[in-house]
Coordinates of N, CA and C in Angstrom, one line a residue:
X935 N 62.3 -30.1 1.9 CA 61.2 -30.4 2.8 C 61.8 -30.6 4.2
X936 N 61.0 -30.4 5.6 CA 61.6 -30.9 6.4 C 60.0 -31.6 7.1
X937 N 60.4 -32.7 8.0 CA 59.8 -33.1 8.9 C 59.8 -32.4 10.3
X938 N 58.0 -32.5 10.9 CA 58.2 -31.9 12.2 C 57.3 -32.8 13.0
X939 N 58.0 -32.9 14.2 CA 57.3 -33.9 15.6 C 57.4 -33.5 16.7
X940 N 55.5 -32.9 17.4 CA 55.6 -32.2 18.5 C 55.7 -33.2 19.7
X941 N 55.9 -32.3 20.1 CA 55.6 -33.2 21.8 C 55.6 -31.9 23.1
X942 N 55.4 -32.7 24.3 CA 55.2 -32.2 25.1 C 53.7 -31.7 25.4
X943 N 52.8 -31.7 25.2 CA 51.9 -31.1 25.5 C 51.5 -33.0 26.9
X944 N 49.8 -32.2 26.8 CA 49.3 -33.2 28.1 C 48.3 -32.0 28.8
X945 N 48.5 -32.6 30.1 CA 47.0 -32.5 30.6 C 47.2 -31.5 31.8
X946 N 47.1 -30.1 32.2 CA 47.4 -29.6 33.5 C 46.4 -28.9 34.1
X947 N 46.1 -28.4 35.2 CA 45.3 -27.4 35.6 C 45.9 -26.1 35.3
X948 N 44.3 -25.2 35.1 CA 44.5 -23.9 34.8 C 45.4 -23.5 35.9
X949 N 46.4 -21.9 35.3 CA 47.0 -21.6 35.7 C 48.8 -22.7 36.3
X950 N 48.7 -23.6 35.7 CA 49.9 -24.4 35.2 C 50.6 -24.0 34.0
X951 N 51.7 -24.9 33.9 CA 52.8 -24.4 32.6 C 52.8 -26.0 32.2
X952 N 53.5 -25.6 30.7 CA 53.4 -27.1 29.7 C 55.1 -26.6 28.9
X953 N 55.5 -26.9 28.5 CA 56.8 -26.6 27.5 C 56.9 -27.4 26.1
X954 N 56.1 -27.0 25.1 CA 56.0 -27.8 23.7 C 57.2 -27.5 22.6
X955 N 57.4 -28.7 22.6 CA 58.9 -29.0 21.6 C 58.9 -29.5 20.1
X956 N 59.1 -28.7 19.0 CA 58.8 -29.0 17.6 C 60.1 -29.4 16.9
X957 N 60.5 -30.6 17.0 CA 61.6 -31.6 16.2 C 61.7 -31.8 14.8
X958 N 62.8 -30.6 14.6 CA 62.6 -30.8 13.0 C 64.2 -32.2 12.0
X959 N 63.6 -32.3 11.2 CA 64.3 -33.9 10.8 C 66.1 -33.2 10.2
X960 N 65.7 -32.3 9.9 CA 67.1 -31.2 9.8 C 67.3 -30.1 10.1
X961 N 68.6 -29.1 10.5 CA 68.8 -27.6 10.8 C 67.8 -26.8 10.7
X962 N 67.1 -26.3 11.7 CA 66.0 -25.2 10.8 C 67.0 -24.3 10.6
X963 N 68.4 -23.6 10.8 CA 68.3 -22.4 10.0 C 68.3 -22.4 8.4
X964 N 68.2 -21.3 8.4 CA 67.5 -20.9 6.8 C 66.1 -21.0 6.7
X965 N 65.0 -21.3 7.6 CA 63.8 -21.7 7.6 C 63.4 -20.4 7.9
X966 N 62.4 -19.7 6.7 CA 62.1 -18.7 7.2 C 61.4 -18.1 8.3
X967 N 60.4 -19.1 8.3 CA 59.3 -18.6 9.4 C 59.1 -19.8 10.0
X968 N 58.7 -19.9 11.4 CA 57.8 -21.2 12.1 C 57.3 -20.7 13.3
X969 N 56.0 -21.6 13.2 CA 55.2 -21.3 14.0 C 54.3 -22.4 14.8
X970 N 53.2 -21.7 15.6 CA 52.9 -22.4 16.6 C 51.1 -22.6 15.6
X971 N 50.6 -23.2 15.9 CA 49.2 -23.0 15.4 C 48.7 -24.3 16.7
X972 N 46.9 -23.5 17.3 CA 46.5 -24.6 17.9 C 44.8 -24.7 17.1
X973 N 44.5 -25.9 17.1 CA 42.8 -26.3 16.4 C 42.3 -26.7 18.0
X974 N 41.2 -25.9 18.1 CA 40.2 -26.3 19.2 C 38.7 -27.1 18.8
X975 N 38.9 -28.0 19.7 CA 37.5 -28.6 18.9 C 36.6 -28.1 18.4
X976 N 35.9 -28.4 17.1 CA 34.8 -27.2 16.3 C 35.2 -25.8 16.0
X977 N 36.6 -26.0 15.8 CA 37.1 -24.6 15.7 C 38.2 -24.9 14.1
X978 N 38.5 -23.3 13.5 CA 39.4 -23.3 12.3 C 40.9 -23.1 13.7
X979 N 41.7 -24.2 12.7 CA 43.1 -24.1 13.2 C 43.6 -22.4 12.8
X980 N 44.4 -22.2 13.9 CA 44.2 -20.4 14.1 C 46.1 -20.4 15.0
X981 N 46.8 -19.0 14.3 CA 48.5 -19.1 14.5 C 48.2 -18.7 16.2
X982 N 49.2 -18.8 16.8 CA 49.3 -18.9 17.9 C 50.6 -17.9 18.8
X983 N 51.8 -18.4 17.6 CA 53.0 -17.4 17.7 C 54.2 -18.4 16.3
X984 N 54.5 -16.8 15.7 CA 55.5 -17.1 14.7 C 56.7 -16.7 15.5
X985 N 58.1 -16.9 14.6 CA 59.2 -16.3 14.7 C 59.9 -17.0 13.3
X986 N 60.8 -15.3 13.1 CA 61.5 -15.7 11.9 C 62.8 -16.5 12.4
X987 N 63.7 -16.2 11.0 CA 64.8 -16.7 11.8 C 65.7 -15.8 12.1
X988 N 65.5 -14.4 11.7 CA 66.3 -13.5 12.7 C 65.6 -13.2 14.0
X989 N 64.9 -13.8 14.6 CA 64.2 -14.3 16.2 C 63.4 -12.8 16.3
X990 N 62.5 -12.6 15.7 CA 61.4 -11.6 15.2 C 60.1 -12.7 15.8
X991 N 59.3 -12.0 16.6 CA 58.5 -12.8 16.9 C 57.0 -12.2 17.1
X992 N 55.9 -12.8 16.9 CA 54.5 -12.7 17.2 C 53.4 -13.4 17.8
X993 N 52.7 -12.7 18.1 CA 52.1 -14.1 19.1 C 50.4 -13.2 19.0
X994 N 49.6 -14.3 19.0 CA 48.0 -13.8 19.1 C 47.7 -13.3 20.2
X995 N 47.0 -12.3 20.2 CA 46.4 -11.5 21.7 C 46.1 -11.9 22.9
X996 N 45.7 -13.4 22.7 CA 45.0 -13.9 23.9 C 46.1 -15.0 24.4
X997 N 47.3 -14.9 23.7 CA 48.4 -15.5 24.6 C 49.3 -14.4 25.0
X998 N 49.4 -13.2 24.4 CA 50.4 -12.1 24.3 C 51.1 -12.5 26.9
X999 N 52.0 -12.2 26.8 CA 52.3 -12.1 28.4 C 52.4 -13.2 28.6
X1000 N 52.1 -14.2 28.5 CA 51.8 -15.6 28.6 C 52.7 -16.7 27.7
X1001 N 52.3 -16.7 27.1 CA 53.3 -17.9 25.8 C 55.1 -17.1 25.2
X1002 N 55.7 -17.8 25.4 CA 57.0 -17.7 24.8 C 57.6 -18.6 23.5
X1003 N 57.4 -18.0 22.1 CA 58.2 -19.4 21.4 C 59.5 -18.6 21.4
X1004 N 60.3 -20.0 21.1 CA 61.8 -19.5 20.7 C 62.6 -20.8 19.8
X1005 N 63.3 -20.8 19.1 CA 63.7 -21.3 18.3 C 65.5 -21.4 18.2
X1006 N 66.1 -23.1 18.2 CA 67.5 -23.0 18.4 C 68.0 -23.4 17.0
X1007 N 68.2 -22.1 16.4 CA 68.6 -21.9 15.0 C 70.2 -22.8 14.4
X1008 N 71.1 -23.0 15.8 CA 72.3 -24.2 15.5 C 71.7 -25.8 14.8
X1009 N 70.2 -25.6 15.8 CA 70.0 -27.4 16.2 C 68.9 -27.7 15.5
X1010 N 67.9 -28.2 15.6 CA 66.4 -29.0 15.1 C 65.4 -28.4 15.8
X1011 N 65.3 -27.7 16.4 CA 64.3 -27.4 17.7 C 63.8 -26.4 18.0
X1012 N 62.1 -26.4 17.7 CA 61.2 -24.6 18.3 C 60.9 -25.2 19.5
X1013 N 60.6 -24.1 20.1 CA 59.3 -24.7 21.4 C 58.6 -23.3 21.8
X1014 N 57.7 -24.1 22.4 CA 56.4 -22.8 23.4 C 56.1 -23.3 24.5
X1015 N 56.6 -22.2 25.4 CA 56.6 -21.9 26.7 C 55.3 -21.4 27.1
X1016 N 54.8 -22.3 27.8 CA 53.3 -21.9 28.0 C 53.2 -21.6 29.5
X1017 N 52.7 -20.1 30.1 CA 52.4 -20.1 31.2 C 51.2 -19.8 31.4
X1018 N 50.7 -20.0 32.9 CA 49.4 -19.4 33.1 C 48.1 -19.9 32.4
X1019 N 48.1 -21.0 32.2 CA 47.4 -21.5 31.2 C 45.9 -21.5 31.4
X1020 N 45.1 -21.3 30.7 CA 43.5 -21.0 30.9 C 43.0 -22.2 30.3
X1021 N 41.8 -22.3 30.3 CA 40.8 -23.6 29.7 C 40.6 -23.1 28.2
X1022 N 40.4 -22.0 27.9 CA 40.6 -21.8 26.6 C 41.5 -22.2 25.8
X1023 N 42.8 -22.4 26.4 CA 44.2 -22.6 25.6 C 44.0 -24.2 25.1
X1024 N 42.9 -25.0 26.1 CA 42.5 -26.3 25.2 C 42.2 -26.4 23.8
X1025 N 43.4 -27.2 23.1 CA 43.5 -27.2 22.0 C 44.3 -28.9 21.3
X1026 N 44.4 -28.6 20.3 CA 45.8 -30.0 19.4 C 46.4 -28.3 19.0
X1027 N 47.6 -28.5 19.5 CA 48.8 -27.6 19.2 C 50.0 -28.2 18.0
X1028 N 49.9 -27.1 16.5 CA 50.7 -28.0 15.4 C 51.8 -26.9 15.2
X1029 N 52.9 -27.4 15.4 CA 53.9 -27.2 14.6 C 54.5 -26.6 13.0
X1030 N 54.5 -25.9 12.6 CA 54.7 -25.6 11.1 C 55.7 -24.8 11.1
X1031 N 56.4 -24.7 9.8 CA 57.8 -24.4 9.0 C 57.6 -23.8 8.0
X1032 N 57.6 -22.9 7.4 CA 57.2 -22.5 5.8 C 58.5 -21.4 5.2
X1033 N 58.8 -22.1 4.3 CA 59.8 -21.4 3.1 C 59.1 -21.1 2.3
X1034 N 60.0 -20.1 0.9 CA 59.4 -20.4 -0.5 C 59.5 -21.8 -1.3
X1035 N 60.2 -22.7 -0.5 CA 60.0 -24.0 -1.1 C 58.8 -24.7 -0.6
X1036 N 58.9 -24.6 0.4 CA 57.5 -25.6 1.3 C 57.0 -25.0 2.4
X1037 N 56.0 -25.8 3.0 CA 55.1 -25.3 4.0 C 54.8 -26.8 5.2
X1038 N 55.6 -26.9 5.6 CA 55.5 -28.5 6.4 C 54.6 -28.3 7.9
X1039 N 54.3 -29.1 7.8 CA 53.1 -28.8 9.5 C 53.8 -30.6 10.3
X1040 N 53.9 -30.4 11.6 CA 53.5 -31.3 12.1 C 52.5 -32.1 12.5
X1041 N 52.3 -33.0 13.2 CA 51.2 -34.1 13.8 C 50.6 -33.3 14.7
X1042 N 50.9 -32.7 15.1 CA 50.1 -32.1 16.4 C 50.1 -32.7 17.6
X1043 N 50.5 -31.9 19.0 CA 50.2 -32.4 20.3 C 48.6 -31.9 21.2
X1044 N 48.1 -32.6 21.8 CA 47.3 -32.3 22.6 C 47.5 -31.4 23.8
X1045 N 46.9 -30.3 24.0 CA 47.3 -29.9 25.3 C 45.7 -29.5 26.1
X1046 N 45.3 -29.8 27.1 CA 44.2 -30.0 28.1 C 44.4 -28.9 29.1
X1047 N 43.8 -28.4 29.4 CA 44.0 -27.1 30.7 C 42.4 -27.6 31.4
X1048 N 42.3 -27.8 32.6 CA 41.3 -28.1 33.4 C 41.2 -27.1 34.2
X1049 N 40.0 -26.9 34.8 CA 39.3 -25.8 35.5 C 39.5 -26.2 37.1

């Protein structure tokens, strides 16, 4: 199992940047996948951008140009590089890890985009 604790998010105007940091309790390498997921109020929690750990990456359409994850496969640490940020991208942004052993999610950060 591993533990994950986001941070970084908060409150900016549209068309601002945020940089969200996903703290894992040990090495993620060997972690096969991790990913970004955000839940918008009255909404199903929905992926946002994976990457494996050969730094293979995906990202949903409506961040594609926009969002960057990347992952420091030495250390504990994903993040997403958020630019350009729209009011849509208001969300709780979670963290997750998934092996064939487990599937760990973080707490989730809040991130706010204002008009």
């Amino acid at each position: 199992q591993v533990q994950l604790v986001e941070s970084g998010g908060g409150l900016v105007q549209a068309g601002g940047s945020l940089r969200l940091s996903c703290a894992a309790s040990r090495t993620i390498t060997g972690i096969n996948v991790m990913a970004w997921y955000r839940q918008a109020p009255g909404k199903q929690r929905e992926p946002v951008a994976t990457i494996t750990g050969a730094g293979s990456t995906t990202y949903t359409d409506s961040v594609k140009g926009r969002f960057t994850i990347s992952r420091d496969n030495a250390g504990k640490t994903m993040y997403l590089q958020m630019n350009s940020l729209k009011p849509e991208d208001t969300a709780v942004y979670y963290c997750n890890a998934w092996s064939p052993h487990f599937n760990s999610w973080g707490q989730g950060t809040q991130v706010t985009v204002s008009s």
